Amino acid sequence: MILSDADILARLADGDLAIEPLDDIDQQVQPASVDLRLGERFLEFQRTNIPCIHPTKADEVGQYVTETRVPAGEEFILHPGDFVLGTTKERVEIPDDLVAHVEGRSSLGRLAIVVHASLPYDETVFLWTPDEGFGFYEIGDIVENERPARAVAFDPKTLRVSTHHVTDYIINPIKRIYRVTLESGREVLVTKDHNLFTLDANGGVTRIASENAEGSHVMVPGTLPRSPTEESALDLLSLFEGDDEIIVYASDGMGDVAWTDDVASPSRRHYDSRDAAPLSCISSATAPKKADVAFKQSDYRLPRDLELTPEFGWVLGFYIAEGSARRKQVQFGNKDEALLDRVEEWFEGYDASIYRRKGDTGVERLTVCSALWSKIIRELAGSGSEKDIPDRAWNWPDEVLRELHEGLLDGDGSRRESRDTLYTSNGSLASGAMYLAARLGLHSSTYSRERETYIPMSDVTTSGIEHAVDTATDPHKRGQYVPVPSELLRTLRNEAGLTMREAADAMGYSSKSSISNVENGEYETVKRDTLRRFREAYAATDANTRRLDQILREDVRFEEVVNVEETDRVEPTYDLEVQPNGRTIENFLGGKGGVFLSNTAGLCDPGYQGQITLELSNLGTAPVALSPGMRVSQLTFTELRSPAARPYGAERGSKYQDQDGPQASRIGDDPEFVGETGETDPGSENDATTADSSEGG
């Protein structure tokens, strides 16, 4: 529950919540938040001669951070592109049953001074949940219901893509929604100041606000992890849980049967005599593992568990692209008899009734005459124009998904030497096909156009939007460019002990300008093949190329943002925190086709005491004058279901407790960087990371 002004004032009066000094309650206490004012002290990041910042080396902080104090009545000028750490004038004390969220004031946001941002309710995110496994979920549903989940995210230190626990659920104020479009056709709806990810000159991960991202190359997935709960068989009882059209047969006994009122006594005796019961009367969790299922009033049965074979994946993909389903039949149509032979052979393996007929147009139709198979197919992949990759398919083995992809292409695709293309009128399927490509390690892109389409099976012509999804293992351009880590490459050349001329010779370049142009930032991006030549030349001298190895591994790829446009939507927004065990992950995957998004809401943990450090960025084109004492941020409060068992503070070794003034990152104190001797792990020097954005880090 978010506290209202009445709740906040009552808490302040009771003394368990403290905000001091709160000089003007009428002005600072808003309907559901408290305005906090800007303090006098700022930490500025200076240009430095050190080759890169090592987050784990506390003694370097003084080389790149300086403190500035601005007396009351004077101004601090924040120039375009500048980033500084400020602080609130107020000191806060958060009780153990509240969590506080820090947001920038919208009035400053209109001047392009950014603190935090988020996503609209219906934007999809790709998560794993204990109940349903991998799938697409609306972020608003996940946040409002606080559903336990794991996000697909990359580790900024290693660039590995895996799953990480969602650690908090955040509802933010009403904001304008923007659409960000990438060169590949990927799209995401976010607030304009929501952060995407790119690389800095040192090869480290850095954030870039979506408003300022046009022309930049940002991170997208090059791969997706396999499910922690991978399925080897399709459990039909789980698929149809509670469905009264499905009858379950078990010769060894049914287990517990909870007969419903609509099953009359004669029907119960009939079911008992056949060792059967409607699925609506039993639970998949307690039903026998060795059971058969049938559609009501039919003798055709299938085993409870259908093996998830590659051939099953291909048939399902072929149906999604080319098939149709009615209540008691599934139909496939194609001019290629060999493809229909393949479909027929698979269904014959389950003794299904098959009927084939060739039409005047040369299109042959294959019909599977089975209400049960129709129900299975429709439950998994839908019907009509809404056919799609099943959410549960993301929990299937790669070899099944690989054939599902092949079935899609065989059904409604084209194959070329350099790429394959899937065509569909379903935008959701186009997006899912891009996620599928990432899961299989393929590059993908999509585009759409208005087109008339002839449907042979129905002998009709329709018009509408056609989406095309290209996939390839080695595309000529898209996905092959990487933001230039110019400083990292210069550092490695110096470590290798090579001049530019010697480096050019080692890489087979005719001129040292090929090296100097890259090191001096003449290019914003380079091809992976170019970066690989640098890596091989420097690795041959035993230089530490680990960061280049991580970038070249392609767990993440980079694509150019081609458009950022305002929509007409103004609404509440939502965010997820992904920071397992205090580690800096702070990203999750969402949007059409898949884009890595930043969780950027500032957080004050239960038990936190002290001033709040503010991350202030000027994303505009003109300098902005900041005055100590001006209202700069808002603090909202969410009541926890129960007080935190281990609140922020000394017991946890919390490193920002009782801070006075802005504090630079102390990530080097995190457990993963400290060995048994208490010293920073020297092996982490070249690992890049992002700064901790919360007071709970």
XYZ file of C-alpha atoms in Angstrom:
697
model
C 0.000 0.000 0.000
C 1.322 3.453 -0.959
C 0.914 5.978 1.865
C -1.382 8.965 1.292
C -0.684 12.433 2.705
C -2.820 11.573 5.732
C -0.816 8.396 6.333
C 2.486 10.244 5.940
C 1.475 13.018 8.362
C 0.269 10.444 10.901
C 3.574 8.571 10.681
C 5.532 11.797 11.072
C 3.451 12.738 14.107
C 4.010 9.329 15.697
C 7.744 9.702 15.164
C 8.445 6.316 13.551
C 9.037 8.099 10.204
C 11.386 11.069 10.327
C 12.141 13.702 7.662
C 14.193 16.579 9.043
C 14.184 19.475 8.591
C 10.656 19.588 7.159
C 10.361 23.370 7.130
C 7.163 23.785 5.115
C 4.771 20.856 5.600
C 1.994 22.448 3.537
C 4.305 22.916 0.551
C 6.396 19.767 0.814
C 3.786 17.123 1.671
C 1.975 16.206 -1.562
C -1.112 13.933 -1.911
C 1.041 10.767 -1.849
C 4.649 11.936 -1.501
C 7.021 14.355 0.191
C 9.091 16.868 -1.787
C 12.750 16.860 -0.783
C 15.072 19.807 -1.328
C 18.516 19.997 -2.832
C 21.452 20.192 -0.451
C 24.587 22.328 -0.789
C 27.137 19.615 -1.610
C 27.861 17.979 -4.985
C 30.311 15.318 -6.180
C 31.613 16.009 -9.694
C 33.322 13.420 -11.905
C 36.493 14.816 -13.423
C 38.546 13.834 -16.451
C 41.478 11.753 -15.237
C 44.689 10.219 -16.468
C 43.861 6.785 -15.090
C 42.954 4.458 -18.008
C 39.674 3.366 -16.446
C 37.781 3.377 -13.158
C 38.148 0.215 -11.126
C 34.957 0.031 -9.036
C 36.738 -2.211 -6.526
C 39.593 0.235 -5.783
C 38.494 2.740 -3.159
C 41.796 4.641 -3.356
C 41.016 5.713 -6.946
C 37.896 7.659 -5.953
C 39.890 10.773 -5.087
C 41.406 10.784 -8.578
C 38.108 11.231 -10.397
C 35.666 12.731 -7.872
C 35.813 16.203 -6.343
C 33.356 17.779 -3.903
C 31.839 21.198 -4.480
C 29.867 23.124 -1.869
C 27.409 25.758 -3.088
C 26.216 28.117 -0.331
C 22.528 28.980 -0.040
C 21.611 31.779 -2.432
C 24.130 30.685 -5.075
C 23.725 28.281 -8.017
C 25.286 25.070 -9.318
C 25.303 24.981 -13.127
C 24.607 21.548 -14.587
C 25.731 21.564 -18.225
C 24.317 19.381 -21.040
C 25.640 15.838 -20.732
C 26.916 16.367 -17.177
C 26.360 13.826 -14.435
C 26.813 14.703 -10.760
C 25.885 13.296 -7.386
C 23.878 15.667 -5.228
C 22.232 15.190 -1.875
C 19.000 16.047 -0.186
C 18.902 18.770 2.440
C 16.672 16.544 4.518
C 17.801 13.569 6.558
C 15.360 10.652 6.590
C 14.783 7.747 8.959
C 12.754 4.919 7.390
C 10.982 2.512 9.786
C 11.328 -1.243 9.346
C 7.883 -1.671 7.739
C 8.259 0.948 4.989
C 10.288 1.165 1.789
C 10.773 4.598 0.204
C 11.140 5.343 -3.505
C 12.979 8.385 -4.856
C 11.626 10.118 -7.960
C 12.659 13.296 -9.749
C 10.094 16.100 -9.752
C 8.268 16.466 -13.068
C 8.943 20.216 -13.154
C 12.674 19.501 -13.314
C 12.074 16.648 -15.743
C 10.616 19.149 -18.188
C 14.004 20.889 -18.047
C 15.665 17.533 -18.869
C 17.027 17.027 -15.349
C 16.535 13.326 -14.762
C 16.479 11.193 -11.649
C 14.425 8.038 -12.470
C 11.960 6.450 -14.943
C 9.949 3.310 -15.807
C 7.444 1.432 -18.094
C 3.659 1.461 -18.721
C 1.384 -1.251 -17.285
C 0.929 -3.242 -20.517
C 4.568 -3.368 -21.643
C 5.637 -6.994 -21.763
C 8.651 -8.306 -19.890
C 10.230 -11.737 -20.342
C 10.313 -13.461 -16.948
C 10.398 -16.857 -15.288
C 7.822 -17.553 -12.571
C 7.596 -20.657 -10.361
C 4.026 -21.389 -11.498
C 4.329 -20.893 -15.263
C 8.040 -20.879 -16.101
C 9.334 -18.578 -18.841
C 6.871 -16.404 -20.677
C 5.705 -12.892 -21.467
C 4.045 -10.942 -18.657
C 2.629 -7.424 -18.372
C 4.900 -5.509 -16.009
C 1.903 -3.881 -14.299
C 0.454 -7.286 -13.409
C 3.792 -8.506 -12.047
C 4.285 -5.350 -9.948
C 0.752 -4.917 -8.616
C 0.512 -8.581 -7.600
C 4.173 -8.799 -6.539
C 4.479 -12.131 -8.321
C 7.684 -14.011 -7.469
C 9.809 -14.040 -10.599
C 13.258 -14.224 -12.108
C 14.223 -11.727 -14.787
C 16.389 -12.427 -17.815
C 19.282 -10.019 -17.343
C 22.942 -9.537 -18.181
C 25.657 -9.251 -15.557
C 27.483 -5.933 -16.163
C 30.719 -7.509 -14.922
C 30.765 -10.462 -17.305
C 28.026 -9.681 -19.896
C 26.668 -13.177 -19.282
C 22.903 -13.470 -19.801
C 21.059 -15.536 -17.204
C 18.162 -15.270 -14.763
C 18.186 -13.259 -11.538
C 15.599 -12.803 -8.803
C 13.256 -9.816 -8.964
C 13.911 -8.149 -5.610
C 11.353 -5.336 -5.557
C 8.174 -4.117 -7.258
C 7.754 -0.400 -7.869
C 4.772 1.756 -8.877
C 5.767 5.218 -10.061
C 3.841 8.443 -10.725
C 1.975 9.244 -13.946
C 4.317 10.005 -16.853
C 4.274 10.457 -20.611
C 5.028 7.257 -22.554
C 7.474 7.171 -25.483
C 8.135 4.519 -28.126
C 11.774 3.571 -28.746
C 12.477 1.788 -32.048
C 15.710 0.011 -32.935
C 17.144 -0.640 -36.378
C 16.110 -4.296 -36.164
C 12.451 -3.363 -35.628
C 12.596 -4.027 -31.885
C 10.379 -1.636 -29.942
C 9.735 -0.797 -26.318
C 7.377 1.607 -24.551
C 9.076 3.544 -21.752
C 9.202 6.972 -20.187
C 11.518 9.203 -22.161
C 14.192 9.218 -19.474
C 14.229 5.455 -18.963
C 17.723 4.039 -19.325
C 18.980 1.632 -21.980
C 22.495 0.186 -21.988
C 25.596 0.668 -24.103
C 29.397 0.461 -23.688
C 31.690 3.284 -22.657
C 35.210 3.911 -23.932
C 36.645 1.529 -21.336
C 34.366 -1.331 -22.324
C 32.244 -0.836 -19.223
C 28.466 -0.886 -19.180
C 26.910 2.559 -19.114
C 23.330 3.761 -19.213
C 21.797 6.113 -21.714
C 18.359 7.685 -21.334
C 15.947 6.660 -24.085
C 15.284 10.315 -24.881
C 18.959 10.738 -25.683
C 19.522 7.310 -27.292
C 18.715 7.999 -30.953
C 21.767 7.079 -33.019
C 23.332 5.088 -30.178
C 23.889 1.333 -30.194
C 22.170 -0.276 -27.202
C 22.145 -3.775 -25.761
C 19.804 -6.522 -26.935
C 20.041 -10.246 -26.168
C 22.341 -12.382 -28.252
C 21.118 -15.442 -26.393
C 18.451 -16.437 -23.887
C 18.967 -18.907 -21.031
C 17.318 -22.310 -20.867
C 14.558 -22.658 -18.293
C 15.459 -23.697 -14.728
C 12.412 -26.003 -14.954
C 12.866 -27.423 -18.453
C 10.113 -29.819 -19.584
C 10.785 -33.107 -21.392
C 7.101 -33.986 -21.786
C 3.828 -32.120 -22.205
C 1.533 -32.968 -19.274
C -1.966 -32.913 -20.767
C -3.610 -32.886 -17.338
C -1.677 -29.748 -16.426
C -2.425 -28.245 -19.840
C -6.193 -28.728 -19.380
C -6.405 -28.357 -15.600
C -10.078 -28.286 -14.506
C -11.507 -28.764 -18.022
C -14.784 -30.747 -17.952
C -14.419 -31.759 -21.642
C -11.381 -33.918 -20.836
C -11.838 -37.393 -19.390
C -9.009 -39.104 -17.508
C -8.573 -42.914 -17.480
C -6.351 -44.792 -15.009
C -6.620 -48.572 -14.653
C -4.617 -48.505 -11.413
C -7.136 -46.191 -9.755
C -7.989 -42.511 -10.038
C -6.884 -41.337 -6.612
C -8.969 -38.580 -4.994
C -12.048 -37.632 -7.019
C -14.025 -34.572 -5.909
C -17.326 -35.112 -7.701
C -19.101 -31.898 -8.622
C -22.849 -31.378 -8.379
C -23.298 -31.407 -12.155
C -22.057 -35.034 -12.357
C -25.129 -37.147 -11.587
C -24.940 -40.447 -9.724
C -25.482 -42.597 -12.854
C -22.623 -40.783 -14.560
C -20.395 -41.349 -11.553
C -21.142 -45.089 -11.669
C -20.395 -45.074 -15.403
C -17.034 -43.389 -14.830
C -16.206 -45.745 -11.939
C -16.901 -48.776 -14.112
C -14.401 -47.506 -16.675
C -11.742 -46.330 -14.172
C -12.333 -42.767 -15.346
C -13.315 -39.287 -14.151
C -13.726 -35.825 -15.676
C -10.608 -33.711 -15.270
C -12.791 -31.085 -13.578
C -13.131 -33.499 -10.645
C -9.470 -34.358 -10.110
C -6.195 -32.470 -9.752
C -3.194 -32.971 -12.004
C -1.022 -32.915 -8.883
C -2.743 -35.941 -7.288
C -3.841 -37.862 -10.400
C -1.893 -41.025 -11.337
C 1.152 -40.465 -13.516
C 0.175 -43.431 -15.686
C -3.089 -42.191 -17.128
C -4.717 -41.626 -20.487
C -6.869 -38.707 -21.596
C -9.741 -38.450 -24.053
C -12.215 -35.884 -25.264
C -15.650 -36.524 -23.760
C -17.836 -38.993 -25.662
C -14.812 -40.204 -27.666
C -12.863 -43.439 -27.387
C -9.650 -41.964 -28.851
C -7.039 -41.683 -26.104
C -3.564 -40.265 -25.639
C -1.090 -40.816 -22.796
C -1.055 -38.146 -20.110
C 2.541 -37.211 -20.976
C 3.354 -36.435 -24.613
C 7.077 -36.599 -25.276
C 8.485 -33.251 -26.403
C 10.471 -34.430 -29.406
C 12.012 -32.268 -32.134
C 9.399 -33.646 -34.550
C 6.608 -32.453 -32.251
C 8.228 -28.996 -32.311
C 8.309 -28.998 -36.113
C 4.634 -30.017 -36.444
C 3.575 -27.317 -33.989
C 5.636 -24.665 -35.811
C 4.178 -25.774 -39.143
C 0.657 -25.477 -37.687
C 1.317 -21.966 -36.338
C 2.480 -20.830 -39.761
C 0.196 -22.824 -42.048
C -2.551 -24.632 -40.130
C -6.067 -24.041 -38.883
C -8.195 -25.689 -36.232
C -11.889 -26.193 -35.634
C -13.558 -27.884 -32.714
C -13.048 -31.456 -33.962
C -10.284 -31.183 -36.568
C -6.876 -29.727 -37.335
C -6.103 -28.869 -40.948
C -2.861 -28.226 -42.823
C -2.582 -27.011 -46.394
C 0.456 -26.821 -48.677
C 1.551 -27.498 -52.242
C 4.590 -29.437 -51.029
C 3.402 -33.011 -50.509
C 6.603 -33.928 -48.677
C 5.757 -31.466 -45.901
C 2.276 -32.932 -45.498
C 3.785 -36.435 -45.541
C 5.886 -35.386 -42.568
C 2.813 -34.104 -40.697
C 0.893 -37.290 -41.505
C 3.694 -39.566 -40.376
C 3.890 -37.869 -36.984
C 0.145 -38.013 -36.279
C -0.010 -41.635 -37.490
C 2.464 -42.422 -34.740
C -0.431 -41.689 -32.366
C -3.005 -43.574 -34.494
C -4.849 -40.380 -35.369
C -7.431 -40.440 -38.153
C -6.065 -38.613 -41.234
C -7.853 -37.395 -44.346
C -6.108 -35.803 -47.389
C -7.578 -34.064 -50.416
C -6.006 -32.104 -53.261
C -7.845 -29.002 -54.497
C -8.095 -27.409 -57.933
C -5.472 -24.795 -57.008
C -2.820 -27.454 -56.447
C -2.972 -26.985 -52.677
C -3.350 -30.262 -50.831
C -5.185 -30.320 -47.516
C -4.490 -32.727 -44.681
C -7.112 -33.014 -41.949
C -6.538 -34.614 -38.546
C -10.019 -35.728 -37.511
C -9.761 -35.491 -33.724
C -11.441 -33.251 -31.157
C -8.663 -34.093 -28.692
C -5.823 -33.096 -30.993
C -7.708 -29.950 -31.956
C -8.068 -29.020 -28.299
C -4.371 -29.695 -27.599
C -3.178 -27.633 -30.561
C -5.568 -24.751 -29.888
C -4.724 -24.683 -26.184
C -1.017 -24.519 -26.979
C -0.860 -22.192 -29.981
C -4.312 -20.673 -30.478
C -6.266 -20.501 -33.714
C -7.056 -18.116 -36.556
C -5.029 -14.918 -36.782
C -3.992 -15.227 -33.109
C -1.816 -18.331 -33.544
C 1.414 -17.810 -31.641
C 4.413 -19.521 -30.068
C 3.132 -21.009 -26.779
C 4.429 -19.313 -23.644
C 5.223 -22.729 -22.200
C 7.468 -23.435 -25.214
C 10.181 -21.269 -23.604
C 10.543 -24.102 -21.086
C 11.211 -26.714 -23.788
C 14.645 -28.035 -24.853
C 16.598 -26.170 -27.523
C 16.355 -29.075 -29.973
C 12.543 -28.862 -29.830
C 12.579 -25.076 -30.299
C 15.031 -25.361 -33.178
C 12.599 -27.600 -35.057
C 9.663 -25.362 -34.093
C 11.550 -22.544 -35.834
C 12.103 -24.765 -38.870
C 8.392 -25.622 -38.938
C 7.488 -21.923 -38.940
C 9.748 -21.328 -41.936
C 8.517 -24.401 -43.824
C 4.947 -23.284 -43.254
C 5.119 -19.619 -44.182
C 8.679 -18.585 -44.863
C 11.354 -18.301 -47.474
C 14.955 -19.416 -47.378
C 17.896 -17.668 -48.947
C 21.605 -18.293 -48.846
C 22.246 -15.453 -46.374
C 19.011 -15.402 -44.356
C 15.595 -16.955 -43.739
C 12.364 -14.967 -43.522
C 9.113 -15.739 -41.706
C 5.950 -13.916 -42.813
C 2.979 -13.355 -40.503
C 0.090 -10.963 -39.941
C 0.414 -11.431 -36.166
C 2.681 -8.829 -34.546
C 2.929 -10.893 -31.371
C 4.225 -13.870 -33.363
C 6.795 -11.630 -35.064
C 8.050 -10.487 -31.650
C 8.095 -14.049 -30.321
C 10.043 -15.197 -33.389
C 12.759 -12.659 -32.521
C 12.961 -13.969 -28.951
C 13.102 -17.486 -30.413
C 15.993 -16.452 -32.655
C 17.880 -15.139 -29.616
C 17.265 -18.396 -27.769
C 18.787 -20.255 -30.734
C 21.737 -17.860 -31.088
C 20.498 -16.357 -34.361
C 20.500 -12.715 -35.409
C 17.052 -11.358 -36.189
C 15.288 -8.253 -37.463
C 11.738 -7.416 -38.481
C 9.859 -5.010 -40.695
C 6.200 -4.638 -41.669
C 4.214 -3.442 -44.664
C 0.646 -3.205 -45.949
C -0.061 -6.196 -48.177
C -2.853 -8.216 -49.758
C -2.615 -11.931 -49.001
C -4.346 -14.829 -50.744
C -5.312 -17.701 -48.416
C -5.584 -20.878 -50.523
C -7.256 -22.947 -47.831
C -10.132 -20.428 -47.622
C -9.931 -19.178 -51.231
C -10.082 -15.551 -50.051
C -7.873 -12.477 -50.315
C -7.306 -10.289 -47.270
C -5.406 -7.039 -46.767
C -3.550 -5.907 -43.679
C -0.157 -5.522 -42.081
C 2.337 -8.239 -42.918
C 5.331 -8.675 -40.615
C 8.538 -10.207 -41.920
C 11.135 -11.605 -39.516
C 14.616 -12.207 -40.919
C 16.953 -14.621 -39.139
C 20.565 -15.445 -39.951
C 23.652 -16.914 -38.334
C 26.008 -14.330 -39.824
C 24.260 -11.176 -41.101
C 26.260 -8.683 -43.127
C 25.603 -5.666 -40.897
C 22.831 -5.912 -38.342
C 24.022 -7.056 -34.929
C 27.669 -7.021 -36.063
C 28.640 -3.573 -34.757
C 29.877 -2.767 -31.265
C 30.364 0.656 -29.596
C 34.097 1.363 -29.775
C 35.892 0.708 -26.444
C 38.638 3.104 -27.510
C 40.311 3.602 -24.116
C 40.281 -0.131 -23.430
C 42.005 -0.808 -26.761
C 44.629 1.864 -26.085
C 45.281 0.379 -22.639
C 45.672 -3.109 -24.106
C 48.083 -1.905 -26.797
C 50.229 -0.240 -24.140
C 50.058 -3.395 -22.024
C 51.150 -5.372 -25.079
C 54.097 -2.996 -25.510
C 53.247 -2.232 -29.153
C 53.426 1.002 -31.086
C 50.538 1.820 -33.399
C 52.681 0.795 -36.354
C 53.562 -2.528 -34.729
C 49.927 -3.147 -33.792
C 48.824 -2.421 -37.381
C 51.420 -4.881 -38.712
C 50.288 -7.549 -36.252
C 46.678 -7.120 -37.435
C 47.518 -7.019 -41.124
C 46.648 -3.341 -41.636
C 48.686 -1.278 -44.084
C 48.697 1.903 -42.003
C 48.850 2.820 -38.337
C 45.862 5.113 -38.952
C 43.710 1.982 -38.767
C 44.731 1.794 -35.108
C 44.731 5.521 -34.313
C 41.263 6.062 -35.788
C 39.825 3.423 -33.484
C 41.730 4.535 -30.388
C 40.910 8.218 -30.941
C 37.175 7.641 -31.312
C 36.911 8.492 -35.001
C 34.267 5.779 -35.267
C 31.297 5.315 -32.948
C 31.162 1.585 -33.714
C 33.356 -1.135 -35.189
C 32.552 -4.574 -36.556
C 33.013 -7.529 -34.250
C 35.494 -8.949 -36.766
C 37.597 -5.797 -36.377
C 37.450 -6.037 -32.595
C 38.411 -9.695 -32.873
C 41.598 -8.739 -34.807
C 42.574 -6.373 -31.982
C 41.892 -9.082 -29.444
C 43.984 -11.726 -31.218
C 46.937 -9.376 -31.717
C 47.025 -8.310 -28.060
C 46.310 -11.782 -26.644
C 49.386 -13.027 -28.511
C 51.474 -10.789 -26.221
C 49.739 -12.110 -23.082
C 47.840 -8.854 -22.554
C 44.682 -9.294 -20.455
C 41.944 -9.365 -23.102
C 39.245 -10.743 -20.807
C 36.879 -7.803 -21.332
C 37.183 -8.090 -25.109
C 36.459 -11.818 -24.775
C 33.288 -10.998 -22.861
C 32.138 -8.501 -25.490
C 32.933 -10.836 -28.384
C 31.150 -13.779 -26.785
C 27.850 -12.283 -28.040
C 25.675 -13.027 -25.025
C 24.640 -9.440 -25.677
C 24.585 -7.619 -29.005
C 24.172 -3.984 -29.935
C 21.637 -2.324 -32.216
C 21.123 1.283 -33.217
C 18.189 3.271 -31.869
C 16.591 4.838 -34.966
C 13.609 6.629 -33.451
C 12.256 7.917 -30.137
C 8.731 9.272 -30.429
C 6.126 10.608 -28.045
C 2.849 8.702 -27.767
C -0.473 10.117 -26.567
C -0.352 7.951 -23.430
C 0.063 9.554 -19.988
C -0.368 7.030 -17.183
C 1.108 5.416 -14.056
C 4.347 3.531 -14.682
C 5.986 0.448 -13.214
C 9.461 -0.858 -12.528
C 11.203 -3.979 -11.274
C 14.304 -4.104 -9.124
C 16.715 -6.900 -10.034
C 19.526 -6.848 -7.498
C 20.003 -10.367 -6.085
C 21.983 -10.512 -2.842
C 22.868 -6.841 -3.217
C 24.712 -7.450 -6.495
C 24.583 -4.885 -9.244
C 22.478 -6.429 -12.013
C 19.690 -3.830 -12.277
C 18.328 -4.731 -15.709
C 15.623 -6.906 -17.229
C 14.408 -7.915 -20.673
C 11.213 -6.661 -22.280
C 9.528 -5.067 -25.268
C 8.859 -6.286 -28.789
C 11.732 -8.488 -29.932
C 13.688 -7.976 -26.706
C 15.611 -4.952 -25.350
C 17.536 -4.782 -22.073
C 15.918 -2.184 -19.802
C 17.252 -0.537 -16.677
C 15.495 -0.613 -13.341
C 16.147 2.943 -12.265
C 13.918 3.696 -9.315
C 15.943 4.912 -6.337
C 15.275 2.919 -3.209
C 15.611 3.596 0.509
C 15.513 0.295 2.341
C 13.599 -0.280 5.582
C 15.782 0.945 8.430
C 17.811 3.410 6.319
C 18.899 6.617 8.073
C 20.720 9.565 6.567
C 20.635 12.014 3.700
C 19.807 10.654 0.235
C 22.328 10.781 -2.598
C 20.730 11.918 -5.873
C 21.996 11.019 -9.358
C 21.463 14.166 -11.461
C 21.892 14.208 -15.246
C 21.252 17.010 -17.729
C 19.890 15.390 -20.882
C 18.907 18.684 -22.479
C 20.745 21.125 -24.718
C 21.051 24.103 -22.338
C 22.746 24.522 -18.945
C 20.402 24.409 -15.940
C 20.977 26.325 -12.700
C 20.328 24.291 -9.559
C 19.866 26.179 -6.286
C 20.324 24.618 -2.851
C 16.964 24.516 -1.124
C 14.937 24.021 -4.300
C 12.545 21.059 -4.309
C 14.352 18.512 -6.463
C 12.854 15.068 -5.775
C 9.834 13.283 -4.361
C 9.766 10.523 -1.777
C 6.889 8.018 -1.847
C 6.359 5.305 0.753
C 5.103 1.728 0.393
C 3.996 -0.209 3.456
C 5.405 -3.747 3.669
C 3.204 -6.711 4.569
C 5.500 -7.343 7.525
C 8.498 -5.461 8.957
C 11.884 -6.340 7.475
C 13.549 -9.125 9.488
C 17.004 -7.634 8.880
C 16.570 -3.919 8.151
C 19.265 -1.724 6.695
C 21.898 -0.840 9.285
C 24.931 -1.962 11.243
C 23.797 -5.578 11.610
C 23.929 -5.987 7.840
C 27.165 -4.027 7.486
C 25.269 -1.494 5.360
C 27.821 0.852 3.863
C 25.716 3.994 3.302
C 23.958 4.156 6.696
C 24.055 7.632 8.326
C 25.651 9.199 5.270
C 26.079 12.970 5.405
C 26.253 14.566 1.972
C 26.620 12.808 -1.406
C 28.557 9.534 -1.385
C 30.471 8.012 -4.296
C 30.079 4.302 -5.049
C 31.431 1.893 -2.437
C 30.831 -1.190 -4.552
C 34.334 -2.367 -3.707
C 33.013 -3.215 -0.238
C 30.546 -5.732 -1.685
C 31.189 -9.358 -0.609
C 31.842 -10.666 -4.114
C 34.863 -8.347 -4.450
C 36.445 -9.183 -1.097
C 38.532 -12.301 -0.522
C 39.160 -14.188 2.705
C 41.875 -11.702 3.647
C 39.435 -8.815 3.342
C 41.283 -7.365 0.352
C 39.741 -6.629 -3.013
C 39.991 -9.479 -5.501
C 42.703 -8.435 -7.980
C 41.111 -10.598 -10.641
C 38.147 -8.205 -10.795
C 40.140 -5.182 -11.981
C 39.050 -5.375 -15.599
C 35.417 -6.248 -14.893
C 33.018 -3.419 -15.649
C 30.012 -2.623 -13.481
C 27.393 0.039 -12.960
C 27.139 2.269 -9.943
C 24.740 1.445 -7.140
C 21.704 3.672 -7.537
C 19.954 3.061 -4.228
C 20.559 3.917 -0.606
C 20.094 0.217 0.146
C 23.120 -1.000 -1.819
